[in-house]
Coordinates of C-alpha atoms in Angstrom, one line a residue:
X1 CA -0.1 23.3 -26.2
X2 CA -0.8 20.1 -24.2
X3 CA -1.1 20.5 -20.5
X4 CA -0.1 16.8 -19.6
X5 CA 3.0 15.7 -21.0
X6 CA 5.5 13.4 -19.7
X7 CA 8.5 15.9 -19.2
X8 CA 6.1 18.4 -17.6
X9 CA 4.3 15.8 -15.1
X10 CA 7.5 14.3 -14.1
X11 CA 9.4 17.7 -13.8
X12 CA 6.5 19.3 -11.7
X13 CA 6.1 15.9 -9.5
X14 CA 9.9 16.4 -8.8
X15 CA 9.9 20.2 -8.3
X16 CA 6.8 19.8 -5.8
X17 CA 9.2 17.2 -3.7
X18 CA 12.3 19.4 -4.1
X19 CA 10.4 22.4 -2.4
X20 CA 8.9 20.0 0.1
X21 CA 12.6 18.6 1.0
X22 CA 14.0 22.1 1.6
X23 CA 11.0 23.2 3.2
X24 CA 11.6 20.4 5.8
X25 CA 15.2 21.4 6.4
X26 CA 14.0 24.9 7.4
X27 CA 11.4 23.8 9.4
X28 CA 13.7 21.2 11.5
X29 CA 15.9 23.6 12.1
X30 CA 13.7 26.6 13.1
X31 CA 10.7 25.1 14.7
X32 CA 10.0 23.3 17.7
X33 CA 7.6 20.8 15.5
X34 CA 9.6 19.1 13.5
X35 CA 8.8 18.3 10.0
X36 CA 10.8 14.7 9.9
X37 CA 8.5 12.0 10.6
X38 CA 9.6 10.2 13.7
X39 CA 9.6 7.0 11.7
X40 CA 12.3 8.3 9.7
X41 CA 14.6 8.8 12.9
X42 CA 13.8 5.1 13.7
X43 CA 15.1 3.9 10.2
X44 CA 18.2 6.5 10.4
X45 CA 19.2 4.9 13.8
X46 CA 18.8 1.3 12.6
X47 CA 20.8 2.3 9.9
X48 CA 23.8 3.8 12.3
X49 CA 23.7 0.3 14.3
X50 CA 24.1 -1.7 10.8
X51 CA 27.1 0.8 10.0
X52 CA 28.7 -0.4 13.2
X53 CA 28.0 -4.1 12.5
X54 CA 25.1 -4.3 14.9
X55 CA 21.3 -5.5 14.7
X56 CA 19.1 -2.8 13.6
X57 CA 16.8 -4.2 16.0
X58 CA 18.7 -2.7 18.8
X59 CA 16.7 0.4 18.0
X60 CA 13.6 0.1 19.7
X61 CA 10.6 0.3 18.0
X62 CA 12.3 -1.0 14.8
X63 CA 9.5 -3.3 13.5
X64 CA 11.0 -3.4 9.7
X65 CA 12.8 -5.6 7.1
X66 CA 16.4 -5.2 7.4
X67 CA 16.6 -4.2 3.9
X68 CA 15.6 -0.7 4.8
X69 CA 18.3 -0.5 6.9
X70 CA 20.9 -1.4 4.8
X71 CA 19.2 0.6 2.0
X72 CA 19.6 3.8 4.2
X73 CA 23.4 3.3 5.4
X74 CA 24.2 6.1 3.4
X75 CA 22.6 8.2 6.3
X76 CA 25.0 7.1 8.8
X77 CA 28.0 8.9 6.7
X78 CA 29.7 12.3 8.3
X79 CA 27.7 15.2 7.0
X80 CA 24.1 16.5 7.4
X81 CA 23.3 16.2 3.6
X82 CA 23.7 12.5 3.9
X83 CA 20.9 12.4 6.6
X84 CA 18.3 13.5 4.1
X85 CA 19.3 10.3 1.5
X86 CA 16.5 8.1 2.6
X87 CA 13.8 11.1 2.1
X88 CA 15.4 11.5 -1.5
X89 CA 15.0 7.8 -2.2
X90 CA 11.3 8.0 -0.9
X91 CA 10.7 10.7 -2.7
X92 CA 12.5 9.2 -6.1
X93 CA 10.6 6.1 -5.5
X94 CA 7.0 8.4 -5.7
X95 CA 8.3 9.2 -9.4
X96 CA 9.4 5.7 -10.4
X97 CA 5.9 4.6 -9.2
X98 CA 3.9 7.3 -11.2
X99 CA 5.9 6.5 -14.2
X100 CA 4.8 2.8 -13.9
X101 CA 1.3 3.8 -13.3
X102 CA 1.4 5.3 -17.0
X103 CA 2.9 2.2 -18.3
X104 CA 0.4 0.1 -17.2
X105 CA -2.4 2.6 -18.0
X106 CA -1.1 2.4 -21.7
X107 CA -0.7 -1.4 -21.8
X108 CA -3.6 -3.5 -22.8
X109 CA -4.3 -4.0 -19.0
X110 CA -5.4 -0.2 -18.8
X111 CA -7.4 -0.9 -21.8
X112 CA -4.8 1.1 -23.8
X113 CA -5.2 4.4 -22.9
X114 CA -3.7 7.8 -24.4
X115 CA -0.6 8.7 -23.2
X116 CA -2.0 12.1 -22.2
X117 CA -5.1 10.7 -20.3
X118 CA -2.7 8.3 -18.7
X119 CA -0.7 11.0 -17.3
X120 CA -3.4 12.7 -15.9
X121 CA -4.6 9.6 -13.8
X122 CA -0.9 9.3 -13.0
X123 CA -1.0 12.8 -11.7
X124 CA -3.1 11.5 -8.8
X125 CA -0.4 10.1 -7.4
X126 CA 2.4 12.2 -8.7
X127 CA 1.0 15.4 -7.9
X128 CA -1.0 14.3 -4.7
X129 CA 0.4 16.7 -2.0
X130 CA -0.6 14.3 0.7
X131 CA 1.7 11.6 -0.9
X132 CA 4.8 13.9 -1.4
X133 CA 4.4 15.3 2.0
X134 CA 4.5 11.5 3.4
X135 CA 7.2 10.8 1.5
X136 CA 9.7 13.8 1.9
X137 CA 9.1 13.3 6.0
X138 CA 10.6 10.2 5.6
X139 CA 8.3 7.5 5.0
X140 CA 9.1 4.4 3.2
X141 CA 5.7 3.6 1.6
X142 CA 7.1 5.0 -1.8
X143 CA 9.4 2.1 -1.9
X144 CA 6.1 -0.3 -1.8
X145 CA 4.5 1.7 -4.3
X146 CA 6.8 0.6 -7.0
X147 CA 6.6 -2.5 -6.0
X148 CA 2.9 -2.8 -6.1
X149 CA 2.6 -1.1 -9.1
X150 CA 5.7 -3.2 -10.9
X151 CA 3.4 -6.3 -9.8
X152 CA 0.6 -4.8 -11.7
X153 CA 2.7 -4.5 -14.6
X154 CA 4.4 -7.6 -14.6
X155 CA 1.1 -10.0 -14.3
X156 CA -0.4 -7.7 -17.1
X157 CA 2.7 -8.6 -19.4
X158 CA 2.9 -12.0 -18.3
X159 CA 5.8 -12.0 -16.7
X160 CA 4.9 -14.5 -14.1
X161 CA 8.3 -15.1 -12.8
X162 CA 9.1 -11.6 -12.2
X163 CA 5.6 -11.2 -11.0
X164 CA 6.4 -13.9 -8.2
X165 CA 9.5 -12.4 -7.2
X166 CA 8.1 -8.8 -6.7
X167 CA 5.2 -10.7 -4.6
X168 CA 7.6 -12.3 -2.6
X169 CA 9.9 -9.2 -2.2
X170 CA 6.8 -6.8 -1.3
X171 CA 5.2 -9.6 1.6
X172 CA 8.9 -9.6 2.9
X173 CA 9.0 -5.8 3.1
X174 CA 5.3 -5.5 4.3
X175 CA 3.3 -8.0 5.6
X176 CA 0.1 -6.8 3.9
X177 CA 0.7 -7.2 0.1
X178 CA -0.2 -11.3 0.5
X179 CA -3.7 -10.0 0.1
X180 CA -2.8 -9.9 -3.5
X181 CA -1.8 -13.4 -4.1
X182 CA -5.1 -15.2 -4.3
X183 CA -6.7 -12.0 -6.7
X184 CA -3.6 -12.9 -8.8
X185 CA -3.9 -16.8 -8.6
X186 CA -7.6 -16.6 -9.3
X187 CA -7.2 -13.8 -12.5
X188 CA -5.0 -16.2 -14.0
X189 CA -7.7 -18.3 -14.9
X190 CA -7.1 -21.4 -17.2
X191 CA -9.0 -21.7 -20.5
X192 CA -12.5 -22.6 -20.6
X193 CA -13.5 -26.1 -20.7
X194 CA -15.6 -27.5 -23.4
X195 CA -17.1 -30.1 -20.9
X196 CA -19.9 -28.8 -18.5
X197 CA -19.5 -32.1 -16.2
X198 CA -16.0 -32.2 -14.6
X199 CA -15.0 -34.1 -11.6
X200 CA -13.4 -32.7 -8.4
X201 CA -10.1 -33.9 -9.4
X202 CA -10.6 -32.5 -13.2
X203 CA -11.2 -28.9 -11.6
X204 CA -8.2 -29.2 -9.1
X205 CA -5.9 -30.1 -12.3
X206 CA -7.6 -27.5 -14.1
X207 CA -6.9 -24.9 -11.4
X208 CA -3.0 -25.7 -11.1
X209 CA -2.2 -24.1 -14.4
X210 CA 1.5 -23.9 -15.2
X211 CA 1.4 -19.7 -14.3
X212 CA -0.3 -20.4 -11.2
X213 CA 2.6 -23.0 -10.1
X214 CA 5.4 -21.0 -11.0
X215 CA 3.3 -17.4 -9.5
X216 CA 3.3 -19.6 -6.2
X217 CA 6.8 -21.2 -6.2
X218 CA 8.8 -18.0 -7.4
X219 CA 6.9 -16.2 -4.3
X220 CA 7.1 -18.2 -2.0
X221 CA 10.7 -18.9 -2.5
X222 CA 11.8 -15.2 -2.9
X223 CA 9.9 -14.4 0.5
X224 CA 11.4 -17.8 2.2
X225 CA 14.9 -17.3 1.1
X226 CA 14.9 -13.7 2.2
X227 CA 13.3 -14.5 5.6
X228 CA 15.6 -17.3 6.1
X229 CA 18.9 -15.0 5.4
X230 CA 17.4 -12.1 7.8
X231 CA 16.6 -14.9 10.3
X232 CA 20.2 -16.3 10.0
X233 CA 21.7 -12.7 10.5
X234 CA 19.3 -11.3 13.3
X235 CA 17.6 -14.6 14.7
X236 CA 14.6 -14.3 16.6
X237 CA 14.5 -10.3 17.0
X238 CA 14.1 -10.3 13.1
X239 CA 10.8 -12.4 13.4
X240 CA 9.5 -10.9 16.4
X241 CA 9.6 -7.3 15.6
X242 CA 9.4 -8.0 11.4
X243 CA 6.1 -10.0 11.6
X244 CA 5.0 -11.4 15.0
X245 CA 4.5 -7.8 16.5
X246 CA 2.0 -7.1 14.2
X247 CA -0.4 -9.7 15.8
X248 CA 0.0 -8.1 19.5
X249 CA 0.7 -4.7 18.5
X250 CA -1.3 -1.9 20.8
X251 CA -0.6 1.4 18.8
X252 CA -3.5 3.6 20.4
X253 CA -1.9 7.1 19.3
X254 CA -2.6 8.7 15.8
X255 CA -4.9 5.4 14.9
X256 CA -8.2 6.3 12.9
X257 CA -9.4 3.0 13.8
X258 CA -12.3 2.1 15.7
X259 CA -10.8 0.0 17.6
X260 CA -8.6 2.7 18.8
X261 CA -10.3 3.1 22.5
X262 CA -10.2 -0.6 22.9
X263 CA -6.4 -0.6 22.2
X264 CA -5.9 2.2 24.5
X265 CA -7.8 0.4 27.2
X266 CA -6.2 -2.9 26.3
X267 CA -2.7 -1.0 26.9
X268 CA -3.1 -0.6 30.5
X269 CA -4.4 -4.1 31.3
X270 CA -3.0 -7.6 31.5
X271 CA -1.2 -8.8 28.1
X272 CA -2.0 -12.5 29.0
X273 CA -6.1 -11.8 28.4
X274 CA -7.6 -12.4 25.1
X275 CA -8.9 -9.0 24.0
X276 CA -11.9 -8.3 21.4
X277 CA -9.5 -6.3 19.2
X278 CA -7.5 -9.2 19.0
X279 CA -10.2 -10.7 16.5
X280 CA -9.9 -8.0 14.1
X281 CA -8.0 -9.8 11.6
X282 CA -11.3 -11.9 11.0
X283 CA -13.4 -9.9 9.2
X284 CA -10.4 -7.9 7.9
X285 CA -8.9 -11.0 6.0
X286 CA -12.0 -12.6 5.1
X287 CA -13.2 -9.7 3.1
X288 CA -9.6 -8.6 1.5
X289 CA -8.1 -11.8 0.8
X290 CA -11.3 -14.4 0.2
X291 CA -14.3 -12.7 -0.8
X292 CA -13.1 -9.4 -2.9
X293 CA -10.4 -11.8 -4.6
X294 CA -13.4 -14.2 -5.6
X295 CA -15.7 -11.9 -6.5
X296 CA -14.0 -9.6 -8.6
X297 CA -10.4 -10.4 -9.6
X298 CA -11.6 -12.1 -13.0
X299 CA -13.1 -8.7 -13.8
X300 CA -10.4 -6.2 -13.1
X301 CA -7.2 -6.8 -11.3
X302 CA -5.8 -3.7 -10.7
X303 CA -9.2 -2.6 -9.4
X304 CA -9.6 -5.1 -7.4
X305 CA -6.5 -4.7 -5.6
X306 CA -7.6 -1.8 -4.9
X307 CA -11.0 -2.7 -3.1
X308 CA -8.7 -5.1 -1.3
X309 CA -6.3 -2.6 0.1
X310 CA -8.9 -0.3 1.2
X311 CA -10.8 -3.1 2.9
X312 CA -7.7 -3.9 4.5
X313 CA -6.7 -0.6 5.9
X314 CA -10.5 0.6 6.5
X315 CA -10.7 -3.0 8.9
X316 CA -7.3 -2.8 10.3
X317 CA -6.9 -2.6 14.2
X318 CA -4.1 0.3 13.2
X319 CA -4.8 3.1 10.8
X320 CA -2.5 5.9 9.9
X321 CA -2.2 8.4 7.0
X322 CA 0.6 6.4 5.7
X323 CA -1.9 3.4 5.2
X324 CA -3.8 6.0 2.9
X325 CA -1.0 5.6 0.5
X326 CA -1.2 1.9 0.3
X327 CA -4.6 2.4 -1.7
X328 CA -4.0 5.8 -3.3
X329 CA -1.0 4.4 -5.5
X330 CA -3.9 2.2 -7.0
X331 CA -6.7 4.8 -7.8
X332 CA -5.6 5.6 -11.1
X333 CA -6.5 2.2 -12.3
X334 CA -10.2 2.2 -11.0
X335 CA -10.8 6.2 -11.6
X336 CA -11.2 5.9 -15.6
X337 CA -14.5 3.6 -15.3
X338 CA -15.9 4.6 -11.8
X339 CA -19.0 6.1 -11.2
X340 CA -17.3 8.2 -8.8
X341 CA -16.1 10.1 -11.9
X342 CA -19.0 9.2 -14.2
X343 CA -21.6 11.1 -11.3
X344 CA -19.4 14.1 -10.4
X345 CA -21.8 14.8 -7.3
X346 CA -21.7 10.9 -5.8
X347 CA -17.7 11.9 -6.3
X348 CA -17.9 15.3 -4.8
X349 CA -19.6 13.5 -1.7
X350 CA -17.1 10.9 -1.3
X351 CA -14.4 13.0 -1.2
X352 CA -16.1 15.8 1.1
X353 CA -17.1 12.9 3.7
X354 CA -13.4 11.4 3.5
X355 CA -11.8 14.6 4.1
X356 CA -14.4 15.8 6.8
X357 CA -14.6 12.9 9.1
X358 CA -10.8 12.8 9.3
X359 CA -10.6 16.4 10.1
X360 CA -13.4 15.7 12.6
X361 CA -10.9 13.1 14.0
X362 CA -8.1 15.1 14.0
X363 CA -9.6 17.9 16.1
X364 CA -10.7 15.5 18.6
X365 CA -7.2 14.0 18.6
X366 CA -5.5 17.8 18.7
X367 CA -7.5 18.4 22.2
X368 CA -6.6 15.0 23.5
X369 CA -2.6 15.0 22.8
X370 CA -2.0 18.9 22.7
X371 CA -4.8 20.5 24.7
X372 CA -4.9 17.8 27.3
X373 CA -8.6 17.3 27.0
X374 CA -10.1 14.0 27.8
X375 CA -11.9 13.5 24.3
X376 CA -11.9 9.4 24.3
X377 CA -15.3 8.8 24.7
X378 CA -17.7 10.2 23.1
X379 CA -15.6 12.6 20.7
X380 CA -12.7 10.4 19.7
X381 CA -14.5 7.5 19.5
X382 CA -17.5 8.6 17.3
X383 CA -15.5 10.2 15.0
X384 CA -13.6 7.1 14.3
X385 CA -17.1 5.5 13.7
X386 CA -18.1 8.0 11.2
X387 CA -14.6 7.8 9.3
X388 CA -15.1 3.8 9.2
X389 CA -18.9 4.4 8.2
X390 CA -17.8 6.3 5.3
X391 CA -14.8 4.2 4.2
X392 CA -17.2 1.4 4.3
X393 CA -19.9 3.4 2.0
X394 CA -16.9 4.1 -0.5
X395 CA -15.7 0.3 -0.5
X396 CA -19.3 -0.2 -1.5
X397 CA -19.5 2.0 -4.5
X398 CA -15.8 0.6 -5.5
X399 CA -17.1 -3.2 -5.2
X400 CA -20.4 -2.4 -7.0
X401 CA -18.2 -0.4 -10.0
X402 CA -15.9 -3.5 -10.3
X403 CA -18.8 -6.0 -10.4
X404 CA -20.9 -4.3 -12.9
X405 CA -17.8 -4.2 -15.2
X406 CA -17.6 -6.7 -17.9
X407 CA -14.5 -9.0 -17.8
X408 CA -11.7 -7.1 -19.2
X409 CA -9.7 -8.5 -22.4
X410 CA -7.3 -10.1 -20.4
X411 CA -4.0 -10.5 -22.3
X412 CA -2.9 -13.1 -20.4
X413 CA -5.6 -15.5 -21.8
X414 CA -4.9 -14.2 -25.2
X415 CA -2.6 -16.1 -28.0
X416 CA 0.7 -14.7 -28.3
X417 CA 0.1 -13.5 -31.6
X418 CA -3.0 -11.2 -30.3
X419 CA -1.3 -10.0 -27.2
X420 CA 1.6 -8.8 -29.5
X421 CA -0.8 -7.2 -31.7
X422 CA -2.4 -5.6 -28.8
X423 CA 0.6 -4.1 -27.2
X424 CA 2.0 -2.9 -30.6
X425 CA -1.0 -0.7 -31.0
X426 CA -0.7 0.9 -27.5
X427 CA 3.0 1.9 -28.1

């Protein structure tokens, strides 16, 4: 009897989330420490405003696209059960994202992996207790996970228009997926030139392939139409809260970033001054949106997207547990060929350090927030640096692994007949 079958995996993943949803209802009703995430209360309050034909931005701290509030409109309907509608949607999104992972791994882009092995790697997402807990507490990251994996699937199957729409929608939903644009464009390489000496004009024209132009136009059009529509409906608050806020945000609570202490100090100083942490985006974007894509995207696109996301989160001035899901969704594409699996001792060391440095930070944060001890320096700061150093080390392993891989047999460069034949062999 096979341990990993599609019905068994999806049923187990669904059962895990159902148990957590029911437990969350019990904890919310009987414990002063609530299971429901504070962000979910923000989402549902915004949906309630929308249900009364008001702006979702009347709810303070709502920093998201109105699409999310619209999606959660049923939470404003009468009845206690409807309040959990959004959690159910987010949990189901986890399941859909997991199934899309299987589809990508079984395709030529995933080296035509056998179904049972693909299910095992999809289990990293579907059976992950951290993923299930975050979504059932009311975090919307599962929705973004669906968009990101669907984007990988669309690119790998040469659905360029669909990929552009998904990319534009994902960036509208959360800003960070724009970093995938350079990787996808670079990955969609033109056919090799037979001329060794090409002029600059020839190189530029060669870069502007129909696929690249289509992806760029469809993604920009999708993002532009959504943004203009929301601006027409909600005016300046939409732009300020959804996008511009992230340039000046100062979130120093529940923040694993080494910028945590600087953000805490900045929160009590004059906002007109230029603070050092305001420049955090320079190394972050240089690495995640330029250097990594150019160096790795032609080797393995999904794994490159993982490295980009990992770097983006590690260097972000705000780093919370929900952000870890941004790269966890892409782990199944990298791990099959990683040194972390080839050398178990290395993988165990990486996992242990990643968890231990988080635990160290959480210990200091607990002493600060619940016991009232001043642990900012050196405790909280040093634990943030330890977690950051661990992430940089792991990122180095990822980049080395991807860089050492031979370029994948990219189905986007294959003739139509060969591509169809390869796909037929997988399914």
